Amino acid sequence: MKYYMITGASSGIGREMAKKLSNADTTVILVARRRDKLLEVQKEIEGKSMVIPCDLGKLEEIEPVFQTLKEEGIRLDGLVYCAGVVFIKTLKLMERDDLEYMFRVNVFGFYEMCRNFINVKASNKGAAVVGISSYAAVMKEMGMSAYAMTKEAMNVQVQILAKEFLKRKIRINTVMPANVMSKMSDDKNEWSEEEIAVVKQKQPLGIIPIDNVVNVVQFLLSDEAKYITGECIGISAGYHG
């Protein structure tokens, strides 16, 4: 039996990731702020699962997640950090509370998850970590300064932590998708024709299906990617800004 933890599992990429990883040979640990949403996901997956509510914007809630796993005798084989928030505002309009919240969830939450994951009692040797970053870190468009900073910070963490994790043969990478068919503000991920047309002006290959991102992450968790670590893998769909 393999054990995978997915943060941000209540919607979007995290939700689909849970479905993809769930089978008779795995147990997925679903982590997100809202228990009711996690229970909905739990009903949709075929394999064993565990629900652990946690607000990743509150760093003090992260260690208890791993304490729960320790009490259950669970060591993780993989962590997928899908949790993330975005506020698109120029420097003039960005509010300090929004800026700090983005850093708490996108950067510090990921860091604390990794800090706990590397413990020998929390993960198995040869495990893998994948963080969902963003192509915004590459394009650096106006209005995206704060969000791009958080995602670039995530990328830098991975490039350095990959070296620290080598002793236990634990791999860590990020995936950087451009516009994905996933909306943080819309559970149904519905896009209007007008929105799709706007995206295609900058992203000629179209909006990236969630499954495409999930498949790349699944590959990075697998033994087929056992020589890949410290990488930030872009899924650009031709995005040119």
XYZ file of N, CA and C in Angstrom:
723
model
N 0.837 -1.192 0.000
C 0.000 0.000 0.000
C 0.882 1.256 0.000
N 0.576 2.181 -0.909
C 1.288 3.457 -0.945
C 0.369 4.554 -0.408
N 1.001 5.559 0.201
C 0.252 6.651 0.816
C 0.664 7.982 0.192
N -0.336 8.705 -0.292
C -0.086 10.007 -0.913
C -0.915 11.084 -0.226
N -0.265 12.180 0.136
C -0.980 13.318 0.684
C -1.163 14.373 -0.397
N -2.384 14.904 -0.489
C -2.687 15.947 -1.464
C -3.276 17.137 -0.724
N -2.600 18.254 -0.781
C -3.164 19.464 -0.185
C -3.943 20.224 -1.257
N -4.925 21.005 -0.816
C -5.797 21.646 -1.794
C -6.658 20.626 -2.499
N -6.982 19.537 -1.787
C -7.661 18.394 -2.405
C -9.158 18.609 -2.594
N -9.679 19.742 -2.135
C -11.127 19.938 -2.182
C -11.636 20.442 -3.529
N -10.728 20.894 -4.413
C -11.184 21.440 -5.698
C -10.046 21.441 -6.720
N -10.411 21.740 -7.971
C -9.418 21.955 -9.028
C -8.442 20.819 -9.227
N -7.174 21.185 -9.374
C -6.124 20.197 -9.632
C -6.025 19.191 -8.498
N -6.139 19.650 -7.262
C -6.035 18.752 -6.117
C -7.106 17.687 -6.110
N -8.316 18.089 -6.432
C -9.441 17.147 -6.471
C -9.215 16.072 -7.531
N -8.810 16.495 -8.731
C -8.564 15.540 -9.810
C -7.346 14.672 -9.529
N -6.368 15.246 -8.820
C -5.182 14.481 -8.443
C -5.557 13.335 -7.516
N -6.455 13.613 -6.580
C -6.907 12.583 -5.649
C -7.587 11.436 -6.388
N -8.419 11.777 -7.357
C -9.102 10.744 -8.141
C -8.097 9.908 -8.936
N -7.099 10.577 -9.489
C -6.111 9.893 -10.336
C -5.252 8.912 -9.537
N -4.890 9.315 -8.321
C -3.982 8.497 -7.517
C -4.701 7.391 -6.752
N -6.021 7.512 -6.652
C -6.773 6.561 -5.851
C -7.013 5.250 -6.593
N -6.580 4.144 -5.983
C -6.863 2.810 -6.512
C -6.744 1.798 -5.376
N -6.837 0.537 -5.716
C -6.829 -0.508 -4.688
C -5.511 -0.598 -3.942
N -4.450 -0.043 -4.512
C -3.122 -0.164 -3.906
C -2.653 1.118 -3.221
N -3.532 2.117 -3.125
C -3.118 3.384 -2.525
C -4.133 3.871 -1.494
N -3.640 4.692 -0.600
C -4.492 5.467 0.295
C -4.128 6.928 0.095
N -5.117 7.756 -0.190
C -4.852 9.180 -0.372
C -5.307 9.940 0.869
N -4.448 10.832 1.327
C -4.759 11.676 2.476
C -5.169 13.034 1.933
N -6.424 13.390 2.143
C -7.003 14.603 1.575
C -6.915 15.738 2.581
N -6.230 16.806 2.177
C -6.008 17.935 3.077
C -6.510 19.223 2.428
N -7.326 19.959 3.136
C -7.795 21.273 2.699
C -8.501 21.922 3.884
N -8.925 23.145 3.697
C -9.519 23.906 4.800
C -10.901 23.396 5.188
N -11.727 23.033 4.199
C -13.128 22.706 4.466
C -13.389 21.198 4.492
N -13.782 20.702 5.645
C -14.071 19.275 5.803
C -15.206 18.826 4.878
N -16.263 19.653 4.760
C -17.414 19.245 3.953
C -17.033 19.007 2.495
N -16.142 19.855 1.962
C -15.687 19.680 0.576
C -14.823 18.426 0.437
N -13.996 18.161 1.441
C -13.149 16.967 1.407
C -13.994 15.696 1.447
N -15.071 15.727 2.217
C -15.949 14.562 2.294
C -16.627 14.300 0.953
N -16.912 15.372 0.204
C -17.472 15.209 -1.132
C -16.479 14.492 -2.047
N -15.219 14.909 -1.969
C -14.171 14.275 -2.784
C -14.019 12.814 -2.384
N -14.063 12.555 -1.098
C -13.889 11.190 -0.597
C -14.919 10.240 -1.204
N -16.119 10.729 -1.451
C -17.174 9.908 -2.049
C -16.901 9.599 -3.521
N -16.046 10.420 -4.149
C -15.799 10.276 -5.587
C -14.644 9.349 -5.924
N -13.843 8.995 -4.931
C -12.651 8.205 -5.224
C -12.884 6.739 -4.896
N -12.139 5.878 -5.573
C -12.401 4.440 -5.490
C -11.604 3.725 -4.415
N -10.433 4.231 -4.076
C -9.584 3.569 -3.099
C -9.784 4.090 -1.688
N -8.899 3.676 -0.791
C -8.960 4.126 0.595
C -8.515 5.588 0.696
N -9.063 6.272 1.695
C -8.695 7.686 1.854
C -8.872 8.108 3.300
N -8.275 9.247 3.618
C -8.386 9.840 4.940
C -8.559 11.339 4.769
N -9.462 11.934 5.517
C -9.720 13.373 5.452
C -9.092 14.053 6.665
N -8.246 15.054 6.405
C -7.642 15.837 7.488
C -7.792 17.321 7.160
N -8.764 17.991 7.743
C -8.912 19.434 7.503
C -7.712 20.205 8.039
N -7.266 21.188 7.277
C -6.129 22.015 7.684
C -6.144 23.297 6.880
N -6.081 24.427 7.548
C -5.956 25.718 6.882
C -4.473 26.008 6.709
N -3.966 25.863 5.497
C -2.530 26.001 5.251
C -2.053 27.439 5.383
N -2.988 28.372 5.535
C -2.615 29.749 5.844
C -2.289 29.931 7.315
N -2.593 28.894 8.107
C -2.277 28.900 9.536
C -1.213 27.840 9.779
N 0.027 28.253 9.819
C 1.148 27.317 9.831
C 1.133 26.391 11.033
N 0.523 26.846 12.133
C 0.487 26.022 13.331
C -0.394 24.789 13.157
N -1.206 24.737 12.092
C -2.078 23.582 11.859
C -1.388 22.475 11.059
N -0.201 22.744 10.550
C 0.452 21.769 9.665
C 1.079 20.599 10.421
N 1.815 20.874 11.468
C 2.454 19.786 12.214
C 1.438 18.769 12.755
N 0.276 19.214 13.264
C -0.717 18.237 13.726
C -1.208 17.277 12.638
N -1.167 17.709 11.375
C -1.524 16.805 10.274
C -0.589 15.603 10.271
N 0.690 15.872 10.412
C 1.679 14.794 10.402
C 1.633 13.985 11.693
N 1.248 14.612 12.783
C 1.084 13.880 14.034
C -0.041 12.862 13.916
N -1.112 13.253 13.218
C -2.221 12.332 12.975
C -1.757 11.113 12.182
N -0.944 11.356 11.150
C -0.423 10.243 10.351
C 0.486 9.342 11.182
N 1.298 9.963 12.038
C 2.198 9.182 12.898
C 1.407 8.268 13.820
N 0.317 8.797 14.368
C -0.521 8.000 15.266
C -1.171 6.830 14.537
N -1.387 6.994 13.226
C -1.980 5.932 12.411
C -0.923 4.989 11.838
N 0.344 5.273 12.121
C 1.430 4.433 11.612
C 1.659 4.583 10.123
N 1.356 5.765 9.582
C 1.460 6.009 8.144
C 2.729 6.781 7.812
N 3.498 6.241 6.871
C 4.622 6.973 6.281
C 4.277 7.242 4.822
N 4.466 8.463 4.393
C 4.047 8.879 3.059
C 5.032 8.467 1.972
N 4.485 8.160 0.806
C 5.285 7.890 -0.391
C 5.277 9.086 -1.336
N 4.362 10.017 -1.103
C 4.313 11.191 -1.961
C 3.504 12.311 -1.343
N 3.872 13.529 -1.703
C 3.146 14.740 -1.303
C 2.939 15.593 -2.543
N 1.690 15.987 -2.794
C 1.397 16.897 -3.892
C 0.791 18.159 -3.284
N 1.507 19.268 -3.424
C 1.052 20.533 -2.828
C 0.303 21.328 -3.883
N -1.027 21.177 -3.855
C -1.880 21.875 -4.820
C -2.500 23.133 -4.236
N -2.392 23.320 -2.938
C -2.997 24.488 -2.298
C -2.356 25.763 -2.847
N -3.174 26.772 -3.065
C -2.632 28.037 -3.560
C -3.702 29.102 -3.641
N -3.295 30.360 -3.501
C -4.219 31.484 -3.653
C -3.568 32.520 -4.570
N -4.428 33.300 -5.238
C -3.913 34.324 -6.142
C -4.768 35.575 -6.039
N -4.101 36.712 -5.949
C -4.741 38.019 -6.054
C -4.002 38.773 -7.150
N -4.721 39.134 -8.194
C -4.094 39.839 -9.309
C -4.340 41.331 -9.130
N -3.300 42.026 -8.692
C -3.397 43.464 -8.435
C -2.043 44.108 -8.686
N -2.056 45.350 -9.138
C -0.808 46.093 -9.293
C -0.272 46.472 -7.913
N 0.971 46.900 -7.879
C 1.625 47.288 -6.625
C 0.795 48.317 -5.857
N 0.228 49.267 -6.590
C -0.549 50.335 -5.964
C -1.791 49.804 -5.254
N -2.395 48.780 -5.820
C -3.667 48.275 -5.300
C -3.533 47.080 -4.360
N -2.365 46.449 -4.349
C -2.191 45.262 -3.518
C -2.279 45.614 -2.039
N -3.167 44.947 -1.336
C -3.322 45.161 0.099
C -2.378 44.234 0.858
N -1.857 44.740 1.954
C -0.865 43.975 2.701
C -1.418 42.627 3.167
N -2.674 42.605 3.601
C -3.254 41.350 4.079
C -3.283 40.298 2.964
N -3.629 40.730 1.737
C -3.655 39.799 0.597
C -2.248 39.302 0.277
N -1.289 40.205 0.308
C 0.108 39.852 0.037
C 0.598 38.815 1.045
N 0.356 39.082 2.313
C 0.825 38.181 3.361
C 0.131 36.826 3.283
N -1.170 36.833 2.946
C -1.903 35.572 2.862
C -1.367 34.704 1.722
N -1.074 35.331 0.584
C -0.499 34.572 -0.531
C 0.817 33.932 -0.138
N 1.659 34.665 0.563
C 2.942 34.102 0.977
C 2.756 32.994 2.010
N 1.793 33.153 2.922
C 1.568 32.113 3.933
C 1.155 30.801 3.278
N 0.236 30.860 2.325
C -0.260 29.623 1.698
C 0.702 29.103 0.637
N 1.115 29.972 -0.290
C 1.896 29.536 -1.453
C 3.343 29.204 -1.119
N 3.909 29.895 -0.136
C 5.337 29.732 0.157
C 5.575 29.049 1.500
N 5.108 29.687 2.578
C 5.417 29.163 3.910
C 4.703 27.839 4.181
N 3.468 27.708 3.679
C 2.751 26.445 3.856
C 3.490 25.296 3.182
N 3.954 25.533 1.967
C 4.723 24.522 1.237
C 6.011 24.181 1.980
N 6.678 25.206 2.473
C 7.940 25.003 3.190
C 7.722 24.154 4.444
N 6.680 24.472 5.214
C 6.403 23.724 6.437
C 5.995 22.288 6.134
N 5.246 22.096 5.050
C 4.898 20.742 4.632
C 6.161 19.938 4.328
N 7.084 20.554 3.613
C 8.346 19.874 3.270
C 9.179 19.607 4.519
N 9.184 20.562 5.453
C 9.949 20.403 6.698
C 9.464 19.165 7.469
N 8.146 18.986 7.507
C 7.598 17.833 8.207
C 7.749 16.547 7.395
N 7.605 16.642 6.085
C 7.663 15.473 5.207
C 9.012 14.777 5.260
N 10.093 15.539 5.380
C 11.434 14.967 5.308
C 11.786 14.146 6.543
N 11.017 14.284 7.619
C 11.261 13.513 8.829
C 11.137 12.017 8.530
N 12.051 11.223 9.050
C 12.069 9.784 8.757
C 10.805 9.075 9.229
N 10.112 9.678 10.198
C 8.886 9.071 10.693
C 7.661 9.487 9.873
N 7.872 10.422 8.933
C 6.751 10.929 8.136
C 6.725 10.395 6.716
N 7.892 9.995 6.189
C 7.958 9.584 4.783
C 8.910 8.420 4.596
N 8.683 7.694 3.524
C 9.544 6.570 3.184
C 10.727 7.037 2.336
N 11.819 6.328 2.441
C 12.970 6.588 1.583
C 12.551 6.416 0.127
N 12.962 7.337 -0.732
C 12.609 7.253 -2.139
C 11.265 7.869 -2.465
N 10.677 8.575 -1.506
C 9.390 9.236 -1.739
C 9.571 10.433 -2.677
N 8.464 11.100 -3.014
C 8.534 12.224 -3.958
C 7.582 13.337 -3.538
N 8.009 14.562 -3.809
C 7.196 15.752 -3.544
C 7.027 16.509 -4.851
N 5.806 16.952 -5.126
C 5.549 17.799 -6.291
C 4.721 18.999 -5.835
N 5.212 20.190 -6.149
C 4.477 21.402 -5.837
C 3.896 22.006 -7.109
N 2.658 22.465 -7.031
C 2.051 23.130 -8.185
C 2.433 24.608 -8.140
N 3.348 24.980 -9.005
C 3.785 26.363 -9.138
C 2.956 27.002 -10.254
N 3.516 27.933 -10.990
C 2.764 28.590 -12.063
C 3.717 29.157 -13.100
N 3.254 29.169 -14.347
C 4.040 29.773 -15.420
C 4.131 31.289 -15.253
N 3.340 31.841 -14.327
C 3.423 33.271 -14.014
C 4.819 33.643 -13.536
N 5.520 32.672 -12.935
C 6.883 32.924 -12.464
C 7.846 33.153 -13.618
N 7.492 32.641 -14.791
C 8.320 32.809 -15.991
C 7.947 34.092 -16.726
N 6.657 34.329 -16.906
C 6.191 35.443 -17.742
C 6.266 36.794 -17.036
N 6.030 36.815 -15.713
C 6.185 38.050 -14.919
C 5.402 39.226 -15.514
N 4.106 39.040 -15.681
C 3.263 40.082 -16.268
C 2.827 41.123 -15.254
N 2.450 42.290 -15.742
C 1.979 43.373 -14.895
C 0.742 42.921 -14.117
N 0.693 43.291 -12.858
C -0.402 42.899 -11.994
C -0.196 41.561 -11.316
N 0.857 40.849 -11.719
C 1.114 39.506 -11.186
C 2.361 39.474 -10.311
N 2.871 40.634 -9.927
C 4.158 40.668 -9.227
C 4.149 39.835 -7.950
N 3.142 40.040 -7.098
C 3.115 39.324 -5.825
C 2.940 37.824 -6.034
N 1.986 37.450 -6.881
C 1.731 36.026 -7.140
C 2.961 35.368 -7.759
N 3.570 36.033 -8.741
C 4.766 35.482 -9.389
C 5.898 35.311 -8.385
N 6.025 36.256 -7.447
C 7.058 36.134 -6.410
C 6.845 34.875 -5.580
N 5.587 34.609 -5.216
C 5.339 33.432 -4.381
C 5.667 32.144 -5.134
N 5.351 32.106 -6.407
C 5.604 30.890 -7.179
C 7.090 30.723 -7.503
N 7.778 31.825 -7.727
C 9.231 31.729 -7.934
C 9.920 31.313 -6.646
N 9.389 31.781 -5.507
C 9.939 31.361 -4.218
C 9.776 29.849 -4.034
N 8.643 29.341 -4.456
C 8.403 27.894 -4.402
C 9.416 27.153 -5.274
N 9.665 27.677 -6.460
C 10.626 27.050 -7.374
C 12.032 27.025 -6.780
N 12.430 28.130 -6.176
C 13.770 28.199 -5.573
C 13.884 27.224 -4.405
N 12.825 27.142 -3.600
C 12.821 26.167 -2.509
C 13.128 24.775 -3.034
N 12.446 24.400 -4.098
C 12.581 23.062 -4.670
C 14.002 22.813 -5.172
N 14.573 23.804 -5.836
C 15.919 23.639 -6.386
C 16.953 23.414 -5.284
N 16.733 24.020 -4.130
C 17.676 23.864 -3.018
C 17.337 22.637 -2.173
N 16.053 22.457 -1.869
C 15.663 21.310 -1.054
C 15.990 19.988 -1.728
N 16.016 19.976 -3.053
C 16.378 18.750 -3.773
C 17.749 18.245 -3.326
N 18.656 19.164 -3.052
C 20.002 18.787 -2.598
C 19.968 18.269 -1.162
N 19.130 18.889 -0.341
C 19.032 18.475 1.052
C 18.338 17.128 1.202
N 17.467 16.798 0.255
C 16.694 15.568 0.341
C 17.419 14.339 -0.225
N 18.567 14.557 -0.842
C 19.248 13.455 -1.521
C 19.657 12.323 -0.581
N 19.954 12.648 0.665
C 20.384 11.612 1.610
C 19.349 10.515 1.758
N 18.079 10.895 1.622
C 17.005 9.904 1.754
C 16.420 9.532 0.386
N 17.097 9.967 -0.656
C 16.665 9.688 -2.039
C 15.235 10.167 -2.301
N 14.867 11.247 -1.650
C 13.556 11.848 -1.864
C 13.675 12.907 -2.949
N 12.816 12.810 -3.959
C 12.833 13.750 -5.081
C 11.800 14.844 -4.859
N 12.096 16.044 -5.351
C 11.161 17.154 -5.214
C 11.231 18.037 -6.454
N 10.087 18.332 -7.026
C 9.999 19.133 -8.243
C 8.757 20.024 -8.182
N 8.709 21.009 -9.069
C 7.467 21.752 -9.264
C 7.008 21.597 -10.714
N 5.702 21.779 -10.893
C 5.098 21.847 -12.218
C 4.531 23.249 -12.368
N 4.818 23.897 -13.500
C 4.413 25.291 -13.710
C 3.458 25.397 -14.883
N 2.163 25.214 -14.665
C 1.220 25.358 -15.778
C 0.862 26.815 -16.033
N 0.571 27.117 -17.282
C -0.028 28.412 -17.625
C -1.519 28.297 -17.300
N -2.391 28.970 -18.030
C -3.822 28.944 -17.706
C -4.396 27.533 -17.833
N -4.957 27.066 -16.719
C -5.521 25.711 -16.640
C -7.039 25.807 -16.523
N -7.722 24.780 -16.975
C -9.181 24.729 -16.893
C -9.608 24.477 -15.440
N -9.145 25.357 -14.566
C -9.431 25.256 -13.141
C -9.539 26.659 -12.587
N -10.624 26.924 -11.876
C -10.831 28.251 -11.299
C -10.947 28.144 -9.789
N -10.101 28.901 -9.089
C -10.144 28.868 -7.630
C -11.473 29.393 -7.105
N -12.131 30.245 -7.881
C -13.372 30.876 -7.426
C -14.624 30.189 -7.971
N -14.436 29.085 -8.716
C -15.579 28.441 -9.371
C -15.415 26.926 -9.299
N -16.210 26.279 -8.429
C -16.093 24.832 -8.249
C -16.330 24.053 -9.531
N -17.123 24.622 -10.442
C -17.453 23.925 -11.681
C -16.424 24.179 -12.783
N -15.472 25.074 -12.540
C -14.426 25.383 -13.521
C -15.004 25.794 -14.879
N -16.051 26.570 -14.837
C -16.713 26.965 -16.073
C -16.070 28.224 -16.661
N -15.790 28.169 -17.963
C -15.196 29.291 -18.683
C -16.169 29.750 -19.768
N -16.352 31.056 -19.878
C -17.195 31.586 -20.944
C -16.407 31.590 -22.255
N -17.117 31.689 -23.379
C -16.448 31.746 -24.680
C -15.547 32.972 -24.765
N -15.991 34.056 -24.152
C -15.188 35.292 -24.162
C -13.884 35.100 -23.405
N -13.942 34.430 -22.246
C -12.732 34.186 -21.455
C -11.761 33.290 -22.211
N -12.288 32.262 -22.844
C -11.439 31.339 -23.608
C -10.756 32.075 -24.760
N -11.490 32.960 -25.428
C -10.924 33.722 -26.550
C -9.794 34.620 -26.078
N -9.955 35.237 -24.922
C -8.918 36.119 -24.365
C -7.661 35.315 -24.051
N -7.828 34.149 -23.437
C -6.676 33.307 -23.095
C -5.934 32.872 -24.351
N -6.674 32.493 -25.398
C -6.037 31.992 -26.618
C -5.205 33.050 -27.336
N -5.473 34.320 -27.077
C -4.652 35.378 -27.669
C -3.218 35.310 -27.147
N -3.066 34.883 -25.893
C -1.736 34.772 -25.293
C -1.254 33.332 -25.191
N -2.193 32.382 -25.242
C -1.885 30.975 -25.052
C -2.476 30.198 -26.224
N -1.802 30.217 -27.367
C -2.386 29.717 -28.620
C -2.793 28.250 -28.621
N -2.196 27.427 -27.774
C -2.579 26.015 -27.738
C -3.826 25.786 -26.881
N -4.356 26.875 -26.319
C -5.603 26.780 -25.574
C -5.420 26.567 -24.087
N -6.557 26.599 -23.369
C -6.531 26.385 -21.922
C -6.170 24.930 -21.643
N -5.276 24.725 -20.702
C -4.748 23.384 -20.412
C -5.769 22.573 -19.613
N -6.154 21.396 -20.097
C -7.062 20.535 -19.323
C -6.416 20.140 -17.995
N -7.218 20.044 -16.945
C -6.682 19.666 -15.630
C -5.976 18.315 -15.714
N -6.532 17.381 -16.480
C -5.942 16.043 -16.601
C -4.506 16.086 -17.101
N -4.207 17.063 -17.956
C -2.858 17.177 -18.497
C -1.856 17.469 -17.389
N -2.213 18.381 -16.498
C -1.344 18.716 -15.365
C -1.238 17.520 -14.422
N -2.369 16.896 -14.135
C -2.401 15.739 -13.239
C -1.515 14.610 -13.766
N -1.530 14.382 -15.060
C -0.713 13.321 -15.646
C 0.785 13.594 -15.484
N 1.175 14.856 -15.627
C 2.585 15.210 -15.437
C 2.995 14.980 -13.979
N 2.130 15.372 -13.054
C 2.426 15.176 -11.631
C 2.517 13.692 -11.306
N 1.593 12.907 -11.836
C 1.623 11.462 -11.588
C 2.933 10.846 -12.087
N 3.392 11.302 -13.238
C 4.674 10.820 -13.756
C 5.816 11.157 -12.795
N 5.820 12.379 -12.275
C 6.897 12.810 -11.373
C 6.885 12.039 -10.052
N 5.723 11.540 -9.660
C 5.633 10.730 -8.441
C 6.093 9.298 -8.677
N 6.106 8.878 -9.928
C 6.367 7.471 -10.258
C 7.858 7.153 -10.328
N 8.153 5.851 -10.328
C 9.544 5.396 -10.452
C 10.137 5.751 -11.808
N 9.278 5.984 -12.799
C 9.781 6.362 -14.124
C 10.496 7.707 -14.088
N 10.229 8.494 -13.057
C 10.871 9.809 -12.928
C 11.923 9.808 -11.815
N 12.470 8.639 -11.507
C 13.358 8.531 -10.347
C 14.683 9.273 -10.492
N 14.977 9.775 -11.697
C 16.207 10.544 -11.877
C 15.928 12.048 -12.011
N 14.685 12.448 -11.798
C 14.305 13.853 -11.959
C 14.081 14.476 -10.588
N 14.879 15.465 -10.229
C 14.695 16.179 -8.973
C 15.271 17.583 -9.080
N 14.685 18.499 -8.338
C 15.137 19.890 -8.355
C 14.742 20.632 -9.617
N 13.738 20.125 -10.338
C 13.347 20.732 -11.606
C 12.016 21.491 -11.487
N 11.885 22.524 -12.298
C 10.655 23.316 -12.388
C 10.154 23.172 -13.817
N 9.151 22.353 -13.995
C 8.729 21.907 -15.324
C 7.545 22.731 -15.817
N 7.758 23.465 -16.891
C 6.731 24.329 -17.435
C 5.752 23.579 -18.342
N 4.476 23.968 -18.261
C 3.448 23.524 -19.218
C 2.854 24.816 -19.761
N 3.432 25.320 -20.834
C 3.149 26.694 -21.267
C 1.968 26.838 -22.225
N 1.653 25.782 -22.968
C 0.636 25.857 -24.028
C 0.943 27.004 -24.989
N 2.227 27.291 -25.136
C 2.657 28.347 -26.056
C 2.471 29.754 -25.529
N 2.274 29.901 -24.237
C 2.009 31.227 -23.647
C 3.148 32.194 -23.958
N 2.769 33.351 -24.477
C 3.794 34.338 -24.859
C 3.579 35.710 -24.280
N 2.554 35.883 -23.460
C 2.354 37.153 -22.738
C 2.006 38.337 -23.606
